[in-house]
Amino acid sequence: MSRFVDRVVLHLSAGDGGNGCASIHREKFKPLGGPDGGNGGHGGDIILEVSPQVHTLLDFHFRPHMKAQRGANGAGDHRNGARGQNLVLQVPAGTVVMSEQGEVLADMTTEGMRYIAAAGGHGGLGNAALASRARKAPGFALKGEPGERHDVILELKSMADVGLVGFPSAGKSSLVSALSAAKPKIADYPFTTLQPNLGVVNVGHDTFTIADVPGLIPGASEGKGLGLDFLRHIERTAVLAHVVDAATLESGRDPISDIEALEAELAAYQSALDADTGLGDLRDRPRVIILNKADVPEARELAEFVLEELQEKFGWPVFIISTVARQGLEPLKYKLMEIVAEHRRNRPKQKAEQRTIVRPKAVAGQREFVIEADPEIPGGFLVRSEKAERWIRQTDFENDEAIGYLGDRLAKLGVEEALAKAGAQEGCTVTIGELSFEWEPTTIAGVDTPLTGRGTDVRLERRERTSASERKRASQVRRGLIDEYDYGDGQVADRERWEG
């Protein structure tokens, strides 16, 4: 017997983007033929897709960690890296995708619907794509961006038109079996059903689906019985049917008290729904009352006795049936079909383009960056910017030319000017994403700079660092080979001359 799993937590890691390549074209008689480094490939996405062949989330229960393929690195001769292969995960219809905070990201109800649960990282640009008038042969390339990494919660909510609720052993599974071709497990002890059973009911030329909810008892909202684990499967139903055991011998049990007790549990679950998927309108759903086991003489007598009282108290249609003797099923089927058909007519139609693919929400109307005071570092500043943080992730900080390129991009974005207006002082700590650095407003950025060797930037050269010739002269002075102040220009060494 297969397990039924209707809620899982997935740990997703989309593919990282490949790194760009810094390469110079070389051939005979063309030692420096220009930059020809290719771009890195994009990382693979993790996509959820509705499939009619999948009916449970069992596979994800045993394999919750998912990782997509990484993009390949670029190469010389303008060869771009291959894109990482997407990882497509098939889910059943009725799957709701939520964030860790409970925010609904996607409601997957239609066959073929797709949702990008984790987007792959963009590949880095090679130096051929970075060449410009100021940098004719860049000695650096951009690194690939990491893919998205986060957890999502999948909840399966059955796509049934009619939901059956009732005490254990009320005959819900028997009713599903009597109305449809489904063959659920049926036995004469409580909590026989440990997972929702779905069936398709044919009424003339129309059909509707029916599902039962296992073992709902008073106190379920506090964890008694099977708790409220399966109540999510009636959230999408058009009508709720109370299945009442009219033949029960338990003390304190009667049809009215049974219905009131279950309505109290549904109301307790209602509060959880209000902040869940927006389907929290169980109290407004149509109801019917089904008095079952009328094949027992005492049960039929009780059912007929309370029939009018139930109609007056609740105002819902009441049916007296026997699933064993197949009595009273036809009027029940047609009434349920009537309610379902009305629900379908009043339900707003979903546009086809909204069902094909679901993408993450676009962020529009936001400022490109925001400057804030750093609460942890006195005198420090935080730069909050999705674009700037992307640039930080793309930069190779072991390459001075790449760092200079980053400085130019930030200056053109307006970050340098905004920091000055915010009161930033030279040497203060500025944090962008995961990078903190000392701000140097005297370093020129955003303008054309003199060309230097590949991978270097004249603006980042350390003036206080001694050159090789200076270190050689200092060594000769220490060994007494030359005078400290004699520079070989024919003049007498003068200490005061060199102090200036």
Short mmCIF file of C-alpha atoms in Angstrom, two decimals:
data_model
loop_
_atom_site.label_atom_id
_atom_site.label_comp_id
_atom_site.label_asym_id
_atom_site.label_seq_id
_atom_site.Cartn_x
_atom_site.Cartn_y
_atom_site.Cartn_z
CA MET A 1 0.00 0.00 0.00
CA SER A 2 1.47 3.39 -1.02
CA ARG A 3 1.72 6.23 1.47
CA PHE A 4 -0.30 9.38 0.95
CA VAL A 5 1.75 12.56 1.47
CA ASP A 6 0.03 15.91 1.06
CA ARG A 7 2.52 18.35 2.60
CA VAL A 8 6.29 18.59 2.09
CA VAL A 9 9.07 21.15 2.44
CA LEU A 10 11.46 21.38 -0.51
CA HIS A 11 15.00 22.73 -0.23
CA LEU A 12 15.75 24.18 -3.65
CA SER A 13 19.09 25.20 -5.18
CA ALA A 14 18.94 26.52 -8.73
CA GLY A 15 22.01 26.23 -10.94
CA ASP A 16 24.79 28.82 -10.69
CA GLY A 17 25.72 30.81 -13.76
CA GLY A 18 29.00 29.99 -15.49
CA ASN A 19 31.92 32.42 -15.34
CA GLY A 20 32.88 34.53 -18.32
CA CYS A 21 36.27 34.03 -19.96
CA ALA A 22 39.07 36.61 -20.24
CA SER A 23 40.95 35.62 -23.41
CA ILE A 24 42.97 37.36 -26.15
CA HIS A 25 42.90 36.05 -29.69
CA ARG A 26 46.34 34.90 -30.81
CA GLU A 27 47.52 33.51 -34.14
CA LYS A 28 50.51 33.78 -36.43
CA PHE A 29 51.37 37.42 -37.14
CA LYS A 30 48.56 38.48 -34.76
CA PRO A 31 49.92 38.12 -31.22
CA LEU A 32 47.24 40.50 -29.87
CA GLY A 33 44.17 39.98 -32.01
CA GLY A 34 41.66 41.44 -29.57
CA PRO A 35 39.46 40.00 -26.81
CA ASP A 36 37.62 36.79 -27.65
CA GLY A 37 36.42 35.49 -24.27
CA GLY A 38 32.93 33.95 -24.36
CA ASN A 39 30.09 34.38 -21.87
CA GLY A 40 29.19 31.86 -19.19
CA GLY A 41 25.96 29.87 -19.52
CA HIS A 42 22.92 30.55 -17.35
CA GLY A 43 22.21 28.13 -14.52
CA GLY A 44 19.24 25.78 -14.76
CA ASP A 45 15.86 26.70 -13.25
CA ILE A 46 13.81 24.50 -10.93
CA ILE A 47 10.29 24.33 -12.41
CA LEU A 48 7.14 22.83 -10.89
CA GLU A 49 4.74 21.42 -13.50
CA VAL A 50 1.24 19.97 -13.03
CA SER A 51 1.03 16.42 -14.34
CA PRO A 52 -2.05 14.15 -14.48
CA GLN A 53 0.20 11.16 -13.84
CA VAL A 54 1.08 12.31 -10.30
CA HIS A 55 -1.41 12.07 -7.43
CA THR A 56 0.68 12.56 -4.30
CA LEU A 57 3.79 14.34 -3.03
CA LEU A 58 5.37 11.09 -1.86
CA ASP A 59 8.50 11.35 -4.03
CA PHE A 60 9.39 14.73 -2.54
CA HIS A 61 8.95 13.34 0.99
CA PHE A 62 11.94 11.04 0.47
CA ARG A 63 13.99 13.45 -1.70
CA PRO A 64 13.37 17.01 -0.44
CA HIS A 65 16.71 18.44 -1.61
CA MET A 66 16.68 19.51 -5.26
CA LYS A 67 19.53 21.06 -7.23
CA ALA A 68 19.60 22.16 -10.87
CA GLN A 69 22.59 21.97 -13.20
CA ARG A 70 25.24 24.70 -13.24
CA GLY A 71 25.96 26.72 -16.36
CA ALA A 72 29.25 26.02 -18.13
CA ASN A 73 32.09 28.56 -18.16
CA GLY A 74 32.84 30.58 -21.28
CA ALA A 75 35.94 29.86 -23.34
CA GLY A 76 38.21 31.60 -25.83
CA ASP A 77 37.42 32.06 -29.53
CA HIS A 78 34.01 33.53 -28.59
CA ARG A 79 32.69 30.21 -27.27
CA ASN A 80 29.82 30.71 -24.86
CA GLY A 81 29.21 28.23 -22.06
CA ALA A 82 26.25 25.85 -22.29
CA ARG A 83 23.13 26.66 -20.30
CA GLY A 84 22.45 24.42 -17.32
CA GLN A 85 19.60 21.96 -17.80
CA ASN A 86 16.33 22.89 -16.09
CA LEU A 87 15.05 20.57 -13.37
CA VAL A 88 11.30 19.96 -13.93
CA LEU A 89 9.43 18.54 -10.92
CA GLN A 90 5.99 17.09 -11.61
CA VAL A 91 3.29 17.81 -9.03
CA PRO A 92 -0.41 16.83 -8.87
CA ALA A 93 -3.22 19.25 -9.69
CA GLY A 94 -4.30 21.18 -6.61
CA THR A 95 -0.78 21.82 -5.31
CA VAL A 96 -0.31 25.13 -3.51
CA VAL A 97 3.23 26.53 -3.36
CA MET A 98 4.00 28.67 -0.31
CA SER A 99 7.05 30.41 1.11
CA GLU A 100 8.44 29.68 4.56
CA GLN A 101 6.43 32.64 5.87
CA GLY A 102 3.18 31.16 4.53
CA GLU A 103 2.83 33.51 1.55
CA VAL A 104 1.11 31.83 -1.40
CA LEU A 105 3.43 31.84 -4.41
CA ALA A 106 1.39 29.76 -6.84
CA ASP A 107 -1.88 27.84 -6.90
CA MET A 108 -1.40 25.08 -9.45
CA THR A 109 -4.77 23.79 -10.56
CA THR A 110 -4.54 23.20 -14.32
CA GLU A 111 -2.75 20.44 -16.20
CA GLY A 112 0.45 21.75 -17.77
CA MET A 113 0.72 24.81 -15.53
CA ARG A 114 4.34 25.64 -14.74
CA TYR A 115 5.92 27.70 -11.98
CA ILE A 116 9.58 28.69 -11.72
CA ALA A 117 10.21 27.90 -8.06
CA ALA A 118 13.92 28.82 -8.16
CA ALA A 119 15.56 30.78 -10.98
CA GLY A 120 19.06 29.90 -12.16
CA GLY A 121 21.85 32.45 -11.96
CA HIS A 122 22.87 34.52 -14.98
CA GLY A 123 26.13 33.66 -16.64
CA GLY A 124 29.00 36.15 -16.43
CA LEU A 125 30.03 38.20 -19.47
CA GLY A 126 33.33 37.41 -21.16
CA ASN A 127 35.86 40.13 -21.97
CA ALA A 128 34.71 40.22 -25.60
CA ALA A 129 31.29 41.47 -24.43
CA LEU A 130 32.93 43.96 -22.03
CA ALA A 131 35.11 45.65 -24.67
CA SER A 132 34.35 49.36 -25.13
CA ARG A 133 36.01 52.55 -26.29
CA ALA A 134 37.65 52.98 -22.88
CA ARG A 135 38.57 49.29 -22.49
CA LYS A 136 39.51 47.89 -25.87
CA ALA A 137 40.96 44.66 -24.47
CA PRO A 138 39.64 44.04 -20.95
CA GLY A 139 41.83 41.84 -18.84
CA PHE A 140 38.93 40.55 -16.79
CA ALA A 141 35.54 38.88 -17.11
CA LEU A 142 32.45 38.80 -14.92
CA LYS A 143 31.71 35.87 -12.64
CA GLY A 144 28.46 33.94 -12.90
CA GLU A 145 25.70 34.75 -10.44
CA PRO A 146 24.64 32.11 -7.91
CA GLY A 147 21.23 30.54 -8.46
CA GLU A 148 18.36 31.13 -6.06
CA ARG A 149 18.43 29.05 -2.88
CA HIS A 150 15.38 28.87 -0.66
CA ASP A 151 12.78 26.56 0.82
CA VAL A 152 9.20 26.25 -0.37
CA ILE A 153 6.24 24.41 1.12
CA LEU A 154 4.02 22.27 -1.10
CA GLU A 155 0.49 21.47 0.05
CA LEU A 156 -1.84 19.22 -1.92
CA LYS A 157 -5.50 20.23 -1.81
CA SER A 158 -7.77 17.77 -3.57
CA MET A 159 -9.71 19.06 -6.57
CA ALA A 160 -13.08 17.67 -5.46
CA ASP A 161 -16.53 19.21 -6.02
CA VAL A 162 -18.17 17.58 -2.98
CA GLY A 163 -16.51 17.12 0.39
CA LEU A 164 -17.82 14.57 2.91
CA VAL A 165 -17.34 15.28 6.61
CA GLY A 166 -18.50 13.20 9.52
CA PHE A 167 -17.53 11.23 12.58
CA PRO A 168 -15.44 8.06 12.16
CA SER A 169 -17.48 5.08 10.93
CA ALA A 170 -20.31 7.33 9.69
CA GLY A 171 -20.09 5.70 6.27
CA LYS A 172 -18.20 8.31 4.22
CA SER A 173 -16.00 5.78 2.43
CA SER A 174 -19.02 3.56 1.81
CA LEU A 175 -20.85 6.50 0.25
CA VAL A 176 -17.89 7.25 -2.04
CA SER A 177 -17.87 3.59 -3.08
CA ALA A 178 -21.64 3.53 -3.66
CA LEU A 179 -21.72 6.70 -5.77
CA SER A 180 -18.56 6.12 -7.83
CA ALA A 181 -16.24 3.40 -9.06
CA ALA A 182 -13.70 4.10 -6.31
CA LYS A 183 -12.92 1.22 -3.97
CA PRO A 184 -11.67 2.67 -0.69
CA LYS A 185 -10.91 0.54 2.34
CA ILE A 186 -14.11 -0.12 4.34
CA ALA A 187 -14.25 -1.74 7.78
CA ASP A 188 -16.35 -1.65 10.94
CA TYR A 189 -13.86 0.17 13.16
CA PRO A 190 -13.01 3.87 13.58
CA PHE A 191 -10.25 5.57 11.60
CA THR A 192 -10.31 2.97 8.85
CA THR A 193 -9.56 5.73 6.33
CA LEU A 194 -6.13 7.30 6.78
CA GLN A 195 -6.07 9.31 3.56
CA PRO A 196 -8.69 11.17 1.48
CA ASN A 197 -10.55 9.04 -1.05
CA LEU A 198 -11.66 10.57 -4.34
CA GLY A 199 -14.29 9.28 -6.71
CA VAL A 200 -16.01 10.43 -9.93
CA VAL A 201 -19.82 10.41 -9.91
CA ASN A 202 -21.75 10.20 -13.20
CA VAL A 203 -25.11 11.99 -13.30
CA GLY A 204 -26.64 11.78 -16.77
CA HIS A 205 -24.20 13.45 -19.12
CA ASP A 206 -22.44 15.37 -16.32
CA THR A 207 -19.93 14.32 -13.69
CA PHE A 208 -18.60 15.64 -10.42
CA THR A 209 -15.88 14.50 -8.03
CA ILE A 210 -16.41 13.56 -4.41
CA ALA A 211 -13.89 13.21 -1.57
CA ASP A 212 -14.11 12.23 2.09
CA VAL A 213 -12.13 13.68 4.99
CA PRO A 214 -10.77 11.04 7.39
CA GLY A 215 -11.60 10.91 11.06
CA LEU A 216 -12.85 14.38 11.98
CA ILE A 217 -13.88 14.39 15.66
CA PRO A 218 -14.48 17.07 18.34
CA GLY A 219 -11.14 18.42 19.51
CA ALA A 220 -9.43 17.85 16.19
CA SER A 221 -8.25 21.47 16.19
CA GLU A 222 -6.32 20.60 19.37
CA GLY A 223 -4.70 17.55 17.81
CA LYS A 224 -7.15 14.81 18.78
CA GLY A 225 -7.78 11.95 16.39
CA LEU A 226 -6.19 12.72 13.04
CA GLY A 227 -6.26 16.44 13.81
CA LEU A 228 -6.88 18.89 10.99
CA ASP A 229 -4.25 17.43 8.69
CA PHE A 230 -6.75 16.44 6.01
CA LEU A 231 -9.16 19.36 6.16
CA ARG A 232 -7.18 21.17 3.48
CA HIS A 233 -8.71 18.70 1.02
CA ILE A 234 -12.20 20.24 1.34
CA GLU A 235 -11.11 23.85 0.80
CA ARG A 236 -11.86 23.73 -2.93
CA THR A 237 -15.16 21.90 -2.69
CA ALA A 238 -18.37 23.44 -4.01
CA VAL A 239 -20.56 21.79 -1.35
CA LEU A 240 -19.96 20.15 2.04
CA ALA A 241 -22.01 17.10 2.98
CA HIS A 242 -22.47 16.07 6.62
CA VAL A 243 -22.62 12.27 6.75
CA VAL A 244 -24.39 11.33 10.01
CA ASP A 245 -24.48 7.84 11.50
CA ALA A 246 -28.15 7.44 12.44
CA ALA A 247 -27.47 3.98 13.88
CA THR A 248 -24.83 4.93 16.44
CA LEU A 249 -25.22 3.49 19.94
CA GLU A 250 -22.81 5.87 21.67
CA SER A 251 -24.27 7.85 24.56
CA GLY A 252 -24.65 11.59 23.99
CA ARG A 253 -24.63 11.16 20.21
CA ASP A 254 -27.52 12.29 18.04
CA PRO A 255 -27.64 13.87 14.53
CA ILE A 256 -28.00 17.46 15.75
CA SER A 257 -25.14 17.30 18.26
CA ASP A 258 -22.91 15.54 15.71
CA ILE A 259 -23.46 18.27 13.12
CA GLU A 260 -22.93 21.07 15.65
CA ALA A 261 -19.71 19.48 16.89
CA LEU A 262 -18.28 19.20 13.37
CA GLU A 263 -19.35 22.74 12.48
CA ALA A 264 -17.40 23.95 15.52
CA GLU A 265 -14.27 22.18 14.24
CA LEU A 266 -14.76 23.65 10.77
CA ALA A 267 -15.04 27.11 12.33
CA ALA A 268 -11.77 26.51 14.19
CA TYR A 269 -10.13 25.59 10.90
CA GLN A 270 -11.67 28.66 9.27
CA SER A 271 -9.34 30.98 11.21
CA ALA A 272 -6.33 29.19 9.78
CA LEU A 273 -7.73 29.46 6.26
CA ASP A 274 -8.27 33.20 6.44
CA ALA A 275 -4.51 33.78 6.41
CA ASP A 276 -3.71 30.87 4.12
CA THR A 277 -4.77 30.64 0.51
CA GLY A 278 -7.65 33.06 0.31
CA LEU A 279 -10.08 30.12 0.17
CA GLY A 280 -11.27 30.71 3.71
CA ASP A 281 -15.00 30.79 3.06
CA LEU A 282 -16.05 27.38 4.39
CA ARG A 283 -18.83 28.89 6.47
CA ASP A 284 -20.44 30.21 3.28
CA ARG A 285 -20.34 26.94 1.34
CA PRO A 286 -23.65 25.17 0.64
CA ARG A 287 -24.36 22.21 2.92
CA VAL A 288 -26.42 19.07 2.74
CA ILE A 289 -27.16 16.59 5.53
CA ILE A 290 -27.01 12.86 4.80
CA LEU A 291 -28.54 10.52 7.40
CA ASN A 292 -26.87 7.20 6.68
CA LYS A 293 -27.53 3.55 7.63
CA ALA A 294 -31.28 3.75 7.11
CA ASP A 295 -31.30 -0.01 6.44
CA VAL A 296 -31.30 -0.43 10.22
CA PRO A 297 -34.93 -0.07 11.42
CA GLU A 298 -34.03 1.97 14.51
CA ALA A 299 -31.84 4.26 12.41
CA ARG A 300 -34.59 4.93 9.84
CA GLU A 301 -37.05 5.65 12.63
CA LEU A 302 -34.62 8.14 14.21
CA ALA A 303 -33.85 9.74 10.84
CA GLU A 304 -37.51 10.30 10.04
CA PHE A 305 -38.10 11.67 13.53
CA VAL A 306 -35.39 14.36 13.33
CA LEU A 307 -35.88 15.18 9.63
CA GLU A 308 -38.09 18.26 10.11
CA GLU A 309 -36.09 19.48 13.12
CA LEU A 310 -32.85 19.38 11.11
CA GLN A 311 -34.44 21.29 8.24
CA GLU A 312 -35.78 23.97 10.59
CA LYS A 313 -32.56 24.33 12.61
CA PHE A 314 -30.00 24.39 9.79
CA GLY A 315 -32.06 25.14 6.68
CA TRP A 316 -30.08 22.64 4.59
CA PRO A 317 -31.43 19.81 2.40
CA VAL A 318 -31.66 16.51 4.30
CA PHE A 319 -31.45 13.04 2.70
CA ILE A 320 -32.07 9.65 4.27
CA ILE A 321 -29.97 6.96 2.59
CA SER A 322 -28.47 3.52 3.01
CA THR A 323 -25.21 2.81 1.24
CA VAL A 324 -25.51 -0.90 1.97
CA ALA A 325 -29.02 -1.26 0.51
CA ARG A 326 -28.39 1.44 -2.16
CA GLN A 327 -31.44 3.38 -0.98
CA GLY A 328 -31.97 7.12 -1.52
CA LEU A 329 -28.82 7.61 -3.62
CA GLU A 330 -30.45 8.90 -6.81
CA PRO A 331 -32.11 12.02 -5.28
CA LEU A 332 -28.85 12.75 -3.43
CA LYS A 333 -26.77 12.53 -6.62
CA TYR A 334 -29.01 14.88 -8.56
CA LYS A 335 -29.16 17.44 -5.74
CA LEU A 336 -25.37 17.44 -5.41
CA MET A 337 -25.03 17.77 -9.19
CA GLU A 338 -27.43 20.73 -9.12
CA ILE A 339 -25.36 22.57 -6.48
CA VAL A 340 -22.08 21.79 -8.24
CA ALA A 341 -23.44 22.99 -11.60
CA GLU A 342 -24.56 26.28 -10.06
CA HIS A 343 -21.14 26.73 -8.48
CA ARG A 344 -19.43 26.14 -11.83
CA ARG A 345 -21.65 28.70 -13.56
CA ASN A 346 -20.91 31.38 -10.96
CA ARG A 347 -17.18 30.66 -10.76
CA PRO A 348 -15.11 33.27 -12.61
CA LYS A 349 -13.42 31.84 -15.67
CA GLN A 350 -9.65 31.88 -15.67
CA LYS A 351 -7.90 33.21 -18.73
CA ALA A 352 -5.90 30.69 -20.70
CA GLU A 353 -2.70 32.70 -20.60
CA GLN A 354 -2.84 32.74 -16.80
CA ARG A 355 -2.81 28.96 -16.70
CA THR A 356 0.14 28.26 -18.95
CA ILE A 357 3.02 29.50 -16.83
CA VAL A 358 3.45 31.30 -13.55
CA ARG A 359 6.53 33.46 -13.10
CA PRO A 360 7.85 35.30 -10.04
CA LYS A 361 6.33 38.72 -9.45
CA ALA A 362 8.00 41.58 -11.29
CA VAL A 363 9.31 44.40 -9.12
CA ALA A 364 8.47 47.77 -10.64
CA GLY A 365 8.49 51.36 -9.43
CA GLN A 366 11.29 50.87 -6.92
CA ARG A 367 14.33 53.13 -6.58
CA GLU A 368 17.59 51.75 -7.96
CA PHE A 369 19.36 52.16 -4.61
CA VAL A 370 18.80 53.47 -1.10
CA ILE A 371 21.47 54.86 1.25
CA GLU A 372 20.95 54.13 4.97
CA ALA A 373 23.02 54.58 8.11
CA ASP A 374 24.56 51.31 9.28
CA PRO A 375 23.04 50.45 12.69
CA GLU A 376 25.98 48.20 13.62
CA ILE A 377 28.95 50.33 12.52
CA PRO A 378 29.15 53.93 13.82
CA GLY A 379 29.60 56.30 10.89
CA GLY A 380 29.01 53.50 8.39
CA PHE A 381 26.47 53.33 5.57
CA LEU A 382 24.40 50.62 3.89
CA VAL A 383 23.67 50.69 0.16
CA ARG A 384 20.53 48.69 -0.57
CA SER A 385 20.27 47.96 -4.27
CA GLU A 386 19.42 44.76 -6.13
CA LYS A 387 21.45 45.95 -9.12
CA ALA A 388 24.53 46.90 -7.08
CA GLU A 389 24.43 43.61 -5.17
CA ARG A 390 24.36 41.75 -8.50
CA TRP A 391 27.44 43.69 -9.61
CA ILE A 392 29.22 42.74 -6.39
CA ARG A 393 28.53 39.04 -6.97
CA GLN A 394 29.83 39.31 -10.54
CA THR A 395 33.15 40.95 -9.62
CA ASP A 396 36.48 39.13 -9.33
CA PHE A 397 38.13 40.99 -6.45
CA GLU A 398 41.54 39.48 -7.20
CA ASN A 399 41.65 41.51 -10.40
CA ASP A 400 42.32 45.27 -10.05
CA GLU A 401 40.82 46.03 -13.44
CA ALA A 402 37.59 44.27 -12.47
CA ILE A 403 37.47 46.31 -9.25
CA GLY A 404 37.96 49.51 -11.22
CA TYR A 405 35.14 48.49 -13.56
CA LEU A 406 32.87 47.94 -10.53
CA GLY A 407 33.77 51.40 -9.23
CA ASP A 408 32.83 52.95 -12.57
CA ARG A 409 29.48 51.17 -12.58
CA LEU A 410 28.65 52.33 -9.05
CA ALA A 411 29.66 55.89 -9.89
CA LYS A 412 27.47 55.95 -13.01
CA LEU A 413 24.59 54.60 -10.92
CA GLY A 414 25.01 57.60 -8.61
CA VAL A 415 26.13 55.77 -5.48
CA GLU A 416 29.29 57.91 -4.98
CA GLU A 417 27.37 61.17 -5.22
CA ALA A 418 24.60 59.91 -2.94
CA LEU A 419 27.12 58.82 -0.28
CA ALA A 420 28.67 62.30 -0.30
CA LYS A 421 25.25 63.92 0.10
CA ALA A 422 24.42 61.53 2.96
CA GLY A 423 27.46 62.80 4.89
CA ALA A 424 29.90 59.96 4.30
CA GLN A 425 33.49 60.79 5.29
CA GLU A 426 36.67 59.46 3.77
CA GLY A 427 37.55 56.10 5.31
CA CYS A 428 34.06 55.30 6.58
CA THR A 429 32.73 51.76 6.12
CA VAL A 430 30.26 51.24 3.27
CA THR A 431 28.44 47.91 2.94
CA ILE A 432 26.83 46.62 -0.27
CA GLY A 433 25.33 43.16 0.07
CA GLU A 434 27.95 40.94 1.69
CA LEU A 435 30.88 43.29 0.92
CA SER A 436 32.18 46.04 3.22
CA PHE A 437 34.92 48.47 2.15
CA GLU A 438 36.46 51.78 3.14
CA TRP A 439 35.09 54.65 1.09
CA GLU A 440 37.72 56.69 -0.77
CA PRO A 441 36.07 59.65 -2.50
CA THR A 442 39.45 60.79 -3.85
CA THR A 443 39.59 57.75 -6.17
CA ILE A 444 38.34 58.89 -9.56
CA ALA A 445 35.49 56.75 -10.90
CA GLY A 446 33.05 56.94 -13.75
CA VAL A 447 35.50 58.60 -16.20
CA ASP A 448 37.91 57.32 -18.82
CA THR A 449 41.24 56.27 -17.31
CA PRO A 450 44.67 55.77 -18.90
CA LEU A 451 45.20 52.29 -20.31
CA THR A 452 47.52 50.09 -18.27
CA GLY A 453 48.50 46.43 -18.26
CA ARG A 454 45.81 43.79 -18.51
CA GLY A 455 44.24 43.09 -15.12
CA THR A 456 45.55 46.33 -13.59
CA ASP A 457 44.07 49.77 -12.90
CA VAL A 458 46.25 52.84 -12.38
CA ARG A 459 43.76 54.24 -9.84
CA LEU A 460 44.32 51.30 -7.51
CA GLU A 461 48.12 51.38 -7.53
CA ARG A 462 49.49 51.78 -4.00
CA ARG A 463 51.71 54.86 -3.87
CA GLU A 464 53.27 53.82 -0.54
CA ARG A 465 54.48 50.49 -1.89
CA THR A 466 58.21 50.49 -2.70
CA SER A 467 59.31 49.51 -6.19
CA ALA A 468 61.88 46.85 -6.99
CA SER A 469 64.60 49.49 -7.68
CA GLU A 470 63.88 51.20 -4.37
CA ARG A 471 64.17 47.92 -2.49
CA LYS A 472 67.49 47.19 -4.26
CA ARG A 473 68.94 50.61 -3.30
CA ALA A 474 67.84 50.14 0.34
CA SER A 475 69.65 46.80 0.42
CA GLN A 476 72.86 48.38 -0.93
CA VAL A 477 72.66 51.16 1.69
CA ARG A 478 72.32 48.60 4.53
CA ARG A 479 75.42 46.75 3.30
CA GLY A 480 77.39 50.01 3.06
CA LEU A 481 77.96 49.74 -0.65
CA ILE A 482 76.64 53.23 -1.43
CA ASP A 483 75.93 56.40 0.48
CA GLU A 484 72.30 56.77 1.53
CA TYR A 485 72.03 60.30 0.07
CA ASP A 486 74.29 59.88 -2.95
CA TYR A 487 72.11 59.46 -6.04
CA GLY A 488 75.03 59.61 -8.47
CA ASP A 489 74.26 63.06 -9.92
CA GLY A 490 77.76 64.43 -9.14
CA GLN A 491 76.59 66.63 -6.27
CA VAL A 492 77.68 66.42 -2.67
CA ALA A 493 75.18 64.43 -0.57
CA ASP A 494 73.09 66.79 1.51
CA ARG A 495 70.60 65.40 4.06
CA GLU A 496 68.44 68.55 3.97
CA ARG A 497 68.16 68.34 0.19
CA TRP A 498 66.39 64.94 0.34
CA GLU A 499 64.14 65.77 3.27
CA GLY A 500 62.05 67.81 0.87
#
